[in-house]
Amino acid sequence: MADYYGTDDDDVIDASQLPEDFNKSGNKIYPGKGNDEIINIDGHEIVSSEGNDTYSGKGIKLAFYFDPAAVTINLLEGSANDGYGGTDTITGTVSEVYLSPAGGTFTGTENFEKVIIWGSNNTIITGDGEKDRIEIERPKFEY
């Protein structure tokens, strides 16, 4: 199966109910526009989109690499101001965050979190985690 795409309406996407051939180590969930709720995330990568979204689960991978403006992710507060002007709610554990190419601010927790930086103008506060990881990468796609 390829990536999963939601609609431009307000969707509830249950990640545990995706088809069996959805490969969570390679496929991505694109919720679409709208105020979406993605539940039962278990290591899935969610690509940010317009709207005030809610993410819940464990091992959540949040990707803001298409967001047109800088993002602010605060895992201590369970919130993300995405680059589209929305405010997302995060409950559960996050394992990876891909910041916007326009930059961003990341505040982590005591858990291990991997932060991938795509552009400049970033502030990273890793929290009390002893083995957090920060990577700097160049985008592998064209705008």
Short mmCIF file of N, CA, C and O in Angstrom, two decimals:
data_model
loop_
_atom_site.label_atom_id
_atom_site.label_comp_id
_atom_site.label_asym_id
_atom_site.label_seq_id
_atom_site.Cartn_x
_atom_site.Cartn_y
_atom_site.Cartn_z
N MET A 1 0.84 -1.18 0.00
CA MET A 1 0.00 0.00 0.00
C MET A 1 0.88 1.23 0.00
O MET A 1 1.95 1.26 0.57
N ALA A 2 0.38 2.24 -0.59
CA ALA A 2 1.07 3.53 -0.59
C ALA A 2 0.68 4.30 0.66
O ALA A 2 0.04 3.78 1.57
N ASP A 3 1.05 5.56 0.68
CA ASP A 3 0.69 6.43 1.79
C ASP A 3 -0.82 6.50 1.95
O ASP A 3 -1.58 6.25 1.01
N TYR A 4 -1.26 6.88 3.17
CA TYR A 4 -2.69 7.03 3.44
C TYR A 4 -3.06 8.51 3.40
O TYR A 4 -2.41 9.33 4.04
N TYR A 5 -4.11 8.85 2.68
CA TYR A 5 -4.56 10.23 2.54
C TYR A 5 -5.96 10.40 3.12
O TYR A 5 -6.88 9.69 2.73
N GLY A 6 -6.09 11.36 4.04
CA GLY A 6 -7.40 11.74 4.54
C GLY A 6 -8.07 12.68 3.57
O GLY A 6 -7.58 12.92 2.46
N THR A 7 -9.18 13.26 4.00
CA THR A 7 -9.93 14.18 3.15
C THR A 7 -9.67 15.61 3.61
O THR A 7 -8.93 15.84 4.57
N ASP A 8 -10.29 16.56 2.94
CA ASP A 8 -10.19 17.96 3.37
C ASP A 8 -11.28 18.32 4.38
O ASP A 8 -11.43 19.48 4.75
N ASP A 9 -12.04 17.33 4.83
CA ASP A 9 -13.03 17.52 5.88
C ASP A 9 -12.39 17.18 7.23
O ASP A 9 -11.22 16.83 7.30
N ASP A 10 -13.18 17.24 8.30
CA ASP A 10 -12.70 16.85 9.63
C ASP A 10 -12.75 15.33 9.71
O ASP A 10 -13.83 14.74 9.75
N ASP A 11 -11.57 14.69 9.73
CA ASP A 11 -11.49 13.23 9.72
C ASP A 11 -11.10 12.69 11.09
O ASP A 11 -10.39 13.36 11.85
N VAL A 12 -11.52 11.47 11.37
CA VAL A 12 -10.97 10.68 12.47
C VAL A 12 -10.28 9.50 11.80
O VAL A 12 -10.92 8.68 11.13
N ILE A 13 -8.96 9.45 11.95
CA ILE A 13 -8.17 8.38 11.33
C ILE A 13 -7.64 7.50 12.44
O ILE A 13 -6.87 7.95 13.29
N ASP A 14 -8.05 6.25 12.45
CA ASP A 14 -7.57 5.28 13.43
C ASP A 14 -6.40 4.53 12.81
O ASP A 14 -6.59 3.69 11.93
N ALA A 15 -5.20 4.87 13.24
CA ALA A 15 -4.00 4.29 12.64
C ALA A 15 -3.94 2.78 12.81
O ALA A 15 -3.33 2.08 12.00
N SER A 16 -4.60 2.25 13.84
CA SER A 16 -4.60 0.79 14.05
C SER A 16 -5.50 0.07 13.05
O SER A 16 -5.45 -1.15 12.94
N GLN A 17 -6.31 0.82 12.31
CA GLN A 17 -7.24 0.22 11.35
C GLN A 17 -6.81 0.39 9.90
O GLN A 17 -7.57 0.09 8.99
N LEU A 18 -5.58 0.88 9.69
CA LEU A 18 -5.08 1.00 8.33
C LEU A 18 -4.89 -0.39 7.74
O LEU A 18 -4.69 -1.36 8.48
N PRO A 19 -4.94 -0.53 6.42
CA PRO A 19 -4.77 -1.85 5.81
C PRO A 19 -3.46 -2.52 6.25
O PRO A 19 -2.47 -1.85 6.54
N GLU A 20 -3.47 -3.83 6.30
CA GLU A 20 -2.31 -4.59 6.77
C GLU A 20 -1.05 -4.32 5.96
O GLU A 20 0.06 -4.44 6.48
N ASP A 21 -1.18 -3.96 4.69
CA ASP A 21 0.00 -3.73 3.87
C ASP A 21 0.54 -2.31 4.02
O ASP A 21 1.51 -1.94 3.35
N PHE A 22 -0.04 -1.51 4.91
CA PHE A 22 0.51 -0.18 5.21
C PHE A 22 1.79 -0.40 6.00
O PHE A 22 1.80 -1.02 7.05
N ASN A 23 2.90 0.09 5.47
CA ASN A 23 4.21 -0.10 6.09
C ASN A 23 4.55 1.14 6.90
O ASN A 23 4.95 2.16 6.35
N LYS A 24 4.41 1.07 8.24
CA LYS A 24 4.61 2.27 9.04
C LYS A 24 6.06 2.70 9.11
O LYS A 24 6.35 3.79 9.56
N SER A 25 6.99 1.88 8.63
CA SER A 25 8.38 2.34 8.60
C SER A 25 8.70 3.07 7.29
O SER A 25 9.77 3.62 7.14
N GLY A 26 7.77 3.10 6.35
CA GLY A 26 8.03 3.77 5.09
C GLY A 26 6.87 4.62 4.59
O GLY A 26 7.07 5.65 3.96
N ASN A 27 5.64 4.19 4.88
CA ASN A 27 4.47 4.93 4.42
C ASN A 27 4.12 6.01 5.43
O ASN A 27 4.45 5.93 6.60
N LYS A 28 3.41 7.04 4.94
CA LYS A 28 3.05 8.18 5.76
C LYS A 28 1.55 8.40 5.75
O LYS A 28 0.87 7.99 4.82
N ILE A 29 1.06 9.05 6.81
CA ILE A 29 -0.34 9.43 6.88
C ILE A 29 -0.42 10.93 6.60
O ILE A 29 0.21 11.73 7.29
N TYR A 30 -1.17 11.28 5.57
CA TYR A 30 -1.44 12.68 5.22
C TYR A 30 -2.90 12.96 5.58
O TYR A 30 -3.80 12.58 4.83
N PRO A 31 -3.17 13.61 6.72
CA PRO A 31 -4.55 13.80 7.15
C PRO A 31 -5.38 14.68 6.23
O PRO A 31 -6.60 14.52 6.17
N GLY A 32 -4.79 15.61 5.51
CA GLY A 32 -5.55 16.53 4.69
C GLY A 32 -5.99 17.74 5.49
O GLY A 32 -5.75 17.84 6.69
N LYS A 33 -6.62 18.68 4.80
CA LYS A 33 -7.11 19.88 5.48
C LYS A 33 -8.24 19.49 6.43
O LYS A 33 -8.81 18.42 6.34
N GLY A 34 -8.57 20.38 7.32
CA GLY A 34 -9.63 20.10 8.28
C GLY A 34 -9.03 19.89 9.66
O GLY A 34 -7.82 19.80 9.85
N ASN A 35 -9.90 19.81 10.64
CA ASN A 35 -9.50 19.57 12.02
C ASN A 35 -9.57 18.07 12.26
O ASN A 35 -10.62 17.53 12.60
N ASP A 36 -8.44 17.40 12.06
CA ASP A 36 -8.41 15.95 12.06
C ASP A 36 -7.96 15.39 13.40
O ASP A 36 -7.21 16.03 14.14
N GLU A 37 -8.40 14.17 13.68
CA GLU A 37 -7.98 13.45 14.87
C GLU A 37 -7.37 12.13 14.41
O GLU A 37 -8.04 11.33 13.75
N ILE A 38 -6.10 11.93 14.73
CA ILE A 38 -5.42 10.69 14.37
C ILE A 38 -5.16 9.96 15.67
O ILE A 38 -4.44 10.46 16.55
N ILE A 39 -5.75 8.78 15.81
CA ILE A 39 -5.68 8.03 17.07
C ILE A 39 -4.96 6.70 16.89
O ILE A 39 -4.77 6.24 15.76
N ASN A 40 -4.58 6.11 18.00
CA ASN A 40 -3.91 4.81 18.03
C ASN A 40 -2.66 4.78 17.15
O ASN A 40 -2.36 3.77 16.51
N ILE A 41 -1.93 5.87 17.16
CA ILE A 41 -0.67 5.94 16.42
C ILE A 41 0.34 5.04 17.14
O ILE A 41 0.46 5.08 18.36
N ASP A 42 1.06 4.23 16.39
CA ASP A 42 2.06 3.33 16.96
C ASP A 42 3.27 3.30 16.03
O ASP A 42 3.46 2.37 15.27
N GLY A 43 4.06 4.38 16.08
CA GLY A 43 5.24 4.46 15.22
C GLY A 43 4.96 5.00 13.83
O GLY A 43 5.83 5.00 12.98
N HIS A 44 3.75 5.47 13.58
CA HIS A 44 3.39 6.01 12.27
C HIS A 44 3.92 7.43 12.10
O HIS A 44 4.02 8.18 13.07
N GLU A 45 4.24 7.80 10.87
CA GLU A 45 4.65 9.16 10.55
C GLU A 45 3.44 9.93 10.02
O GLU A 45 2.80 9.51 9.06
N ILE A 46 3.17 11.07 10.67
CA ILE A 46 2.04 11.91 10.30
C ILE A 46 2.60 13.18 9.68
O ILE A 46 3.43 13.87 10.28
N VAL A 47 2.16 13.53 8.49
CA VAL A 47 2.62 14.73 7.80
C VAL A 47 1.63 15.87 8.09
O VAL A 47 0.44 15.74 7.83
N SER A 48 2.15 16.95 8.63
CA SER A 48 1.34 18.10 9.03
C SER A 48 0.53 18.65 7.86
O SER A 48 0.96 18.61 6.70
N SER A 49 -0.65 19.17 8.20
CA SER A 49 -1.51 19.78 7.19
C SER A 49 -2.30 20.90 7.85
O SER A 49 -2.23 21.10 9.06
N GLU A 50 -3.06 21.62 7.05
CA GLU A 50 -3.86 22.72 7.57
C GLU A 50 -4.91 22.20 8.55
O GLU A 50 -5.41 21.09 8.41
N GLY A 51 -5.24 23.02 9.54
CA GLY A 51 -6.27 22.66 10.51
C GLY A 51 -5.68 22.50 11.90
O GLY A 51 -4.47 22.50 12.10
N ASN A 52 -6.57 22.36 12.86
CA ASN A 52 -6.20 22.11 14.25
C ASN A 52 -6.37 20.63 14.49
O ASN A 52 -7.49 20.15 14.69
N ASP A 53 -5.27 19.91 14.45
CA ASP A 53 -5.32 18.45 14.49
C ASP A 53 -4.99 17.92 15.89
O ASP A 53 -4.37 18.61 16.70
N THR A 54 -5.37 16.67 16.14
CA THR A 54 -5.07 16.00 17.38
C THR A 54 -4.37 14.68 17.06
O THR A 54 -4.85 13.92 16.21
N TYR A 55 -3.24 14.44 17.72
CA TYR A 55 -2.46 13.21 17.53
C TYR A 55 -2.39 12.48 18.86
O TYR A 55 -2.01 13.08 19.87
N SER A 56 -2.69 11.17 18.87
CA SER A 56 -2.56 10.41 20.11
C SER A 56 -2.03 9.02 19.81
O SER A 56 -2.38 8.41 18.80
N GLY A 57 -1.14 8.58 20.70
CA GLY A 57 -0.56 7.25 20.55
C GLY A 57 0.82 7.19 21.14
O GLY A 57 1.17 7.93 22.06
N LYS A 58 1.64 6.29 20.58
CA LYS A 58 3.01 6.12 21.07
C LYS A 58 3.96 6.03 19.89
O LYS A 58 3.58 5.61 18.80
N GLY A 59 5.18 6.50 20.11
CA GLY A 59 6.16 6.49 19.02
C GLY A 59 5.75 7.36 17.85
O GLY A 59 6.09 7.07 16.70
N ILE A 60 5.03 8.43 18.13
CA ILE A 60 4.51 9.30 17.08
C ILE A 60 5.67 9.99 16.36
O ILE A 60 6.59 10.49 16.99
N LYS A 61 5.59 10.02 15.04
CA LYS A 61 6.56 10.74 14.22
C LYS A 61 5.81 11.87 13.53
O LYS A 61 4.91 11.62 12.73
N LEU A 62 6.18 13.11 13.86
CA LEU A 62 5.50 14.28 13.30
C LEU A 62 6.39 14.95 12.27
O LEU A 62 7.54 15.28 12.56
N ALA A 63 5.87 15.15 11.09
CA ALA A 63 6.63 15.73 9.99
C ALA A 63 6.02 17.05 9.57
O ALA A 63 4.88 17.10 9.10
N PHE A 64 6.77 18.12 9.75
CA PHE A 64 6.33 19.46 9.37
C PHE A 64 7.11 19.95 8.15
O PHE A 64 7.22 21.14 7.92
N TYR A 65 7.66 19.03 7.36
CA TYR A 65 8.57 19.44 6.30
C TYR A 65 7.92 20.08 5.09
O TYR A 65 8.62 20.57 4.22
N PHE A 66 6.61 20.14 5.00
CA PHE A 66 5.95 20.89 3.94
C PHE A 66 5.34 22.19 4.45
O PHE A 66 4.77 22.96 3.68
N ASP A 67 5.41 22.44 5.75
CA ASP A 67 4.79 23.64 6.33
C ASP A 67 5.48 24.90 5.79
O ASP A 67 6.70 24.98 5.78
N PRO A 68 4.70 25.89 5.35
CA PRO A 68 5.27 27.07 4.72
C PRO A 68 5.91 28.07 5.69
O PRO A 68 6.66 28.94 5.26
N ALA A 69 5.61 27.96 6.97
CA ALA A 69 6.17 28.89 7.96
C ALA A 69 6.79 28.09 9.10
O ALA A 69 6.63 26.86 9.19
N ALA A 70 7.50 28.79 9.96
CA ALA A 70 8.15 28.16 11.11
C ALA A 70 7.11 27.52 12.03
O ALA A 70 5.95 27.94 12.07
N VAL A 71 7.52 26.49 12.75
CA VAL A 71 6.64 25.76 13.66
C VAL A 71 7.17 25.87 15.09
O VAL A 71 8.35 26.12 15.31
N THR A 72 6.27 25.67 16.04
CA THR A 72 6.65 25.61 17.45
C THR A 72 6.05 24.35 18.03
O THR A 72 4.82 24.21 18.09
N ILE A 73 6.91 23.42 18.44
CA ILE A 73 6.46 22.17 19.01
C ILE A 73 6.90 22.14 20.46
O ILE A 73 8.09 22.29 20.77
N ASN A 74 5.94 21.97 21.37
CA ASN A 74 6.25 21.89 22.80
C ASN A 74 5.64 20.60 23.33
O ASN A 74 4.45 20.54 23.62
N LEU A 75 6.49 19.58 23.43
CA LEU A 75 5.99 18.28 23.88
C LEU A 75 5.65 18.28 25.36
O LEU A 75 4.83 17.49 25.81
N LEU A 76 6.28 19.16 26.14
CA LEU A 76 5.93 19.26 27.56
C LEU A 76 4.48 19.70 27.73
O LEU A 76 3.79 19.25 28.65
N GLU A 77 4.02 20.59 26.86
CA GLU A 77 2.65 21.08 26.92
C GLU A 77 1.71 20.30 26.01
O GLU A 77 0.49 20.49 26.04
N GLY A 78 2.28 19.43 25.15
CA GLY A 78 1.45 18.65 24.24
C GLY A 78 0.83 19.46 23.13
O GLY A 78 -0.33 19.25 22.76
N SER A 79 1.61 20.42 22.58
CA SER A 79 1.04 21.27 21.54
C SER A 79 2.04 21.52 20.42
O SER A 79 3.25 21.41 20.60
N ALA A 80 1.49 21.85 19.27
CA ALA A 80 2.31 22.22 18.12
C ALA A 80 1.58 23.31 17.36
O ALA A 80 0.42 23.15 16.97
N ASN A 81 2.24 24.44 17.18
CA ASN A 81 1.73 25.49 16.31
C ASN A 81 2.35 25.22 14.94
O ASN A 81 3.55 25.44 14.75
N ASP A 82 1.53 24.73 14.04
CA ASP A 82 2.08 24.32 12.74
C ASP A 82 2.32 25.52 11.84
O ASP A 82 1.95 26.64 12.17
N GLY A 83 2.95 25.28 10.74
CA GLY A 83 3.31 26.34 9.82
C GLY A 83 2.18 26.81 8.93
O GLY A 83 2.39 27.61 8.02
N TYR A 84 0.96 26.33 9.18
CA TYR A 84 -0.22 26.78 8.45
C TYR A 84 -1.09 27.70 9.29
O TYR A 84 -2.13 28.14 8.85
N GLY A 85 -0.68 27.93 10.56
CA GLY A 85 -1.45 28.79 11.46
C GLY A 85 -2.37 28.03 12.40
O GLY A 85 -3.11 28.63 13.17
N GLY A 86 -2.33 26.71 12.38
CA GLY A 86 -3.17 25.90 13.26
C GLY A 86 -2.45 25.52 14.53
O GLY A 86 -1.22 25.63 14.64
N THR A 87 -3.23 25.08 15.50
CA THR A 87 -2.67 24.58 16.76
C THR A 87 -3.08 23.13 16.92
O THR A 87 -4.28 22.81 16.96
N ASP A 88 -2.10 22.26 16.99
CA ASP A 88 -2.34 20.83 17.10
C ASP A 88 -2.12 20.38 18.54
O ASP A 88 -1.32 20.96 19.27
N THR A 89 -2.84 19.33 18.95
CA THR A 89 -2.73 18.77 20.28
C THR A 89 -2.08 17.40 20.18
O THR A 89 -2.44 16.60 19.31
N ILE A 90 -1.13 17.15 21.09
CA ILE A 90 -0.37 15.89 21.07
C ILE A 90 -0.53 15.21 22.42
O ILE A 90 -0.21 15.79 23.45
N THR A 91 -1.02 13.96 22.42
CA THR A 91 -1.06 13.16 23.63
C THR A 91 -0.37 11.84 23.35
O THR A 91 -0.55 11.25 22.29
N GLY A 92 0.42 11.40 24.29
CA GLY A 92 1.20 10.18 24.09
C GLY A 92 2.66 10.53 23.94
O GLY A 92 3.10 11.61 24.33
N THR A 93 3.43 9.62 23.37
CA THR A 93 4.87 9.84 23.22
C THR A 93 5.24 10.09 21.77
O THR A 93 4.70 9.46 20.86
N VAL A 94 6.16 11.00 21.58
CA VAL A 94 6.67 11.36 20.26
C VAL A 94 8.10 10.85 20.15
O VAL A 94 8.90 11.07 21.06
N SER A 95 8.42 10.17 19.07
CA SER A 95 9.78 9.67 18.89
C SER A 95 10.59 10.52 17.92
O SER A 95 11.81 10.62 18.06
N GLU A 96 9.94 11.13 16.92
CA GLU A 96 10.66 11.93 15.93
C GLU A 96 9.84 13.17 15.55
O GLU A 96 8.62 13.10 15.46
N VAL A 97 10.56 14.27 15.32
CA VAL A 97 9.94 15.49 14.83
C VAL A 97 10.80 16.04 13.70
O VAL A 97 12.01 16.23 13.88
N TYR A 98 10.20 16.26 12.55
CA TYR A 98 10.86 16.91 11.42
C TYR A 98 10.38 18.35 11.41
O TYR A 98 9.20 18.61 11.17
N LEU A 99 11.27 19.29 11.66
CA LEU A 99 10.89 20.70 11.67
C LEU A 99 10.68 21.21 10.25
O LEU A 99 11.11 20.59 9.27
N SER A 100 10.06 22.36 10.14
CA SER A 100 9.79 23.00 8.86
C SER A 100 11.08 23.53 8.24
O SER A 100 11.98 23.98 8.97
N PRO A 101 11.19 23.56 6.91
CA PRO A 101 12.34 24.21 6.29
C PRO A 101 12.41 25.69 6.64
O PRO A 101 13.48 26.30 6.56
N ALA A 102 11.30 26.28 7.09
CA ALA A 102 11.28 27.69 7.49
C ALA A 102 11.80 27.87 8.92
O ALA A 102 11.88 28.98 9.41
N GLY A 103 12.12 26.77 9.59
CA GLY A 103 12.65 26.84 10.96
C GLY A 103 11.61 26.46 11.98
O GLY A 103 10.50 26.06 11.67
N GLY A 104 12.03 26.57 13.24
CA GLY A 104 11.08 26.24 14.29
C GLY A 104 11.72 26.19 15.66
O GLY A 104 12.93 26.32 15.83
N THR A 105 10.85 25.99 16.63
CA THR A 105 11.25 25.85 18.02
C THR A 105 10.73 24.51 18.52
O THR A 105 9.55 24.19 18.31
N PHE A 106 11.59 23.76 19.15
CA PHE A 106 11.23 22.44 19.67
C PHE A 106 11.57 22.39 21.15
O PHE A 106 12.69 22.72 21.54
N THR A 107 10.60 21.97 21.96
CA THR A 107 10.83 21.71 23.38
C THR A 107 10.45 20.26 23.64
O THR A 107 9.32 19.85 23.40
N GLY A 108 11.43 19.50 24.11
CA GLY A 108 11.23 18.07 24.34
C GLY A 108 10.89 17.72 25.77
O GLY A 108 10.68 18.60 26.61
N THR A 109 10.85 16.43 26.03
CA THR A 109 10.53 15.90 27.35
C THR A 109 11.71 15.10 27.87
O THR A 109 12.79 15.10 27.27
N GLU A 110 11.48 14.35 28.94
CA GLU A 110 12.53 13.49 29.49
C GLU A 110 12.71 12.24 28.63
O GLU A 110 13.67 11.50 28.82
N ASN A 111 11.82 11.99 27.68
CA ASN A 111 11.93 10.83 26.80
C ASN A 111 12.94 11.07 25.68
O ASN A 111 13.27 12.21 25.37
N PHE A 112 13.38 9.99 25.05
CA PHE A 112 14.24 10.12 23.88
C PHE A 112 13.41 10.69 22.73
O PHE A 112 12.33 10.19 22.44
N GLU A 113 13.93 11.73 22.11
CA GLU A 113 13.29 12.31 20.94
C GLU A 113 14.35 12.66 19.90
O GLU A 113 15.40 13.16 20.25
N LYS A 114 14.04 12.36 18.67
CA LYS A 114 14.92 12.68 17.55
C LYS A 114 14.32 13.87 16.83
O LYS A 114 13.14 13.85 16.47
N VAL A 115 15.13 14.92 16.64
CA VAL A 115 14.67 16.14 15.96
C VAL A 115 15.47 16.28 14.68
O VAL A 115 16.71 16.26 14.71
N ILE A 116 14.79 16.41 13.56
CA ILE A 116 15.44 16.56 12.26
C ILE A 116 15.21 17.99 11.79
O ILE A 116 14.06 18.45 11.70
N ILE A 117 16.29 18.69 11.51
CA ILE A 117 16.24 20.09 11.10
C ILE A 117 16.44 20.16 9.59
O ILE A 117 17.41 19.62 9.07
N TRP A 118 15.54 20.84 8.90
CA TRP A 118 15.61 20.97 7.44
C TRP A 118 16.07 22.35 7.00
O TRP A 118 16.42 22.54 5.85
N GLY A 119 16.01 23.32 7.88
CA GLY A 119 16.36 24.68 7.51
C GLY A 119 17.05 25.40 8.65
O GLY A 119 17.48 24.79 9.62
N SER A 120 17.14 26.71 8.53
CA SER A 120 17.82 27.51 9.56
C SER A 120 16.79 28.09 10.52
O SER A 120 15.60 27.83 10.42
N ASN A 121 17.28 28.90 11.46
CA ASN A 121 16.43 29.58 12.45
C ASN A 121 15.68 28.61 13.34
O ASN A 121 14.46 28.64 13.45
N ASN A 122 16.41 27.74 14.01
CA ASN A 122 15.82 26.74 14.89
C ASN A 122 16.30 26.93 16.32
O ASN A 122 17.45 27.30 16.55
N THR A 123 15.43 26.65 17.26
CA THR A 123 15.77 26.60 18.68
C THR A 123 15.35 25.23 19.19
O THR A 123 14.19 24.85 19.05
N ILE A 124 16.29 24.51 19.78
CA ILE A 124 16.03 23.16 20.26
C ILE A 124 16.29 23.10 21.76
O ILE A 124 17.40 23.39 22.21
N ILE A 125 15.28 22.73 22.53
CA ILE A 125 15.41 22.48 23.96
C ILE A 125 15.04 21.03 24.17
O ILE A 125 13.87 20.65 23.99
N THR A 126 16.01 20.21 24.52
CA THR A 126 15.78 18.76 24.51
C THR A 126 15.13 18.22 25.76
O THR A 126 14.78 17.06 25.81
N GLY A 127 14.96 18.99 26.80
CA GLY A 127 14.37 18.46 28.03
C GLY A 127 15.42 17.70 28.81
O GLY A 127 16.62 17.91 28.66
N ASP A 128 14.98 16.77 29.63
CA ASP A 128 15.91 16.03 30.49
C ASP A 128 16.35 14.71 29.88
O ASP A 128 16.98 13.91 30.55
N GLY A 129 16.01 14.45 28.63
CA GLY A 129 16.41 13.19 28.01
C GLY A 129 17.92 13.11 27.89
O GLY A 129 18.58 14.06 27.52
N GLU A 130 18.47 11.97 28.22
CA GLU A 130 19.92 11.82 28.19
C GLU A 130 20.46 11.50 26.81
O GLU A 130 21.64 11.71 26.55
N LYS A 131 19.65 10.97 25.94
CA LYS A 131 20.16 10.52 24.65
C LYS A 131 19.33 11.04 23.50
O LYS A 131 19.03 10.31 22.56
N ASP A 132 18.91 12.29 23.56
CA ASP A 132 18.18 12.86 22.44
C ASP A 132 19.11 12.99 21.24
O ASP A 132 20.33 13.03 21.38
N ARG A 133 18.52 13.07 20.06
CA ARG A 133 19.33 13.14 18.84
C ARG A 133 18.83 14.28 17.98
O ARG A 133 17.62 14.41 17.74
N ILE A 134 19.76 15.07 17.49
CA ILE A 134 19.43 16.17 16.59
C ILE A 134 20.17 15.91 15.28
O ILE A 134 21.38 15.70 15.27
N GLU A 135 19.45 15.93 14.16
CA GLU A 135 20.05 15.72 12.85
C GLU A 135 19.78 16.94 11.99
O GLU A 135 18.72 17.55 12.06
N ILE A 136 20.75 17.27 11.17
CA ILE A 136 20.59 18.35 10.19
C ILE A 136 20.62 17.71 8.82
O ILE A 136 21.57 17.01 8.46
N GLU A 137 19.55 17.90 8.07
CA GLU A 137 19.46 17.29 6.74
C GLU A 137 19.02 18.31 5.72
O GLU A 137 18.37 19.29 6.05
N ARG A 138 19.40 18.05 4.51
CA ARG A 138 18.92 18.87 3.40
C ARG A 138 17.68 18.21 2.85
O ARG A 138 17.61 16.99 2.75
N PRO A 139 16.68 18.99 2.46
CA PRO A 139 15.47 18.38 1.90
C PRO A 139 15.79 17.54 0.67
O PRO A 139 16.66 17.90 -0.13
N LYS A 140 15.11 16.42 0.53
CA LYS A 140 15.32 15.50 -0.58
C LYS A 140 14.19 15.63 -1.60
O LYS A 140 13.94 14.73 -2.36
N PHE A 141 13.52 16.74 -1.56
CA PHE A 141 12.41 16.97 -2.48
C PHE A 141 12.46 18.38 -2.99
O PHE A 141 13.15 19.22 -2.43
N GLU A 142 11.75 18.64 -4.06
CA GLU A 142 11.73 19.99 -4.62
C GLU A 142 10.39 20.63 -4.31
O GLU A 142 9.36 19.96 -4.26
N TYR A 143 10.40 21.94 -4.14
CA TYR A 143 9.17 22.65 -3.86
C TYR A 143 8.50 23.06 -5.13
O TYR A 143 9.06 23.31 -6.13
#
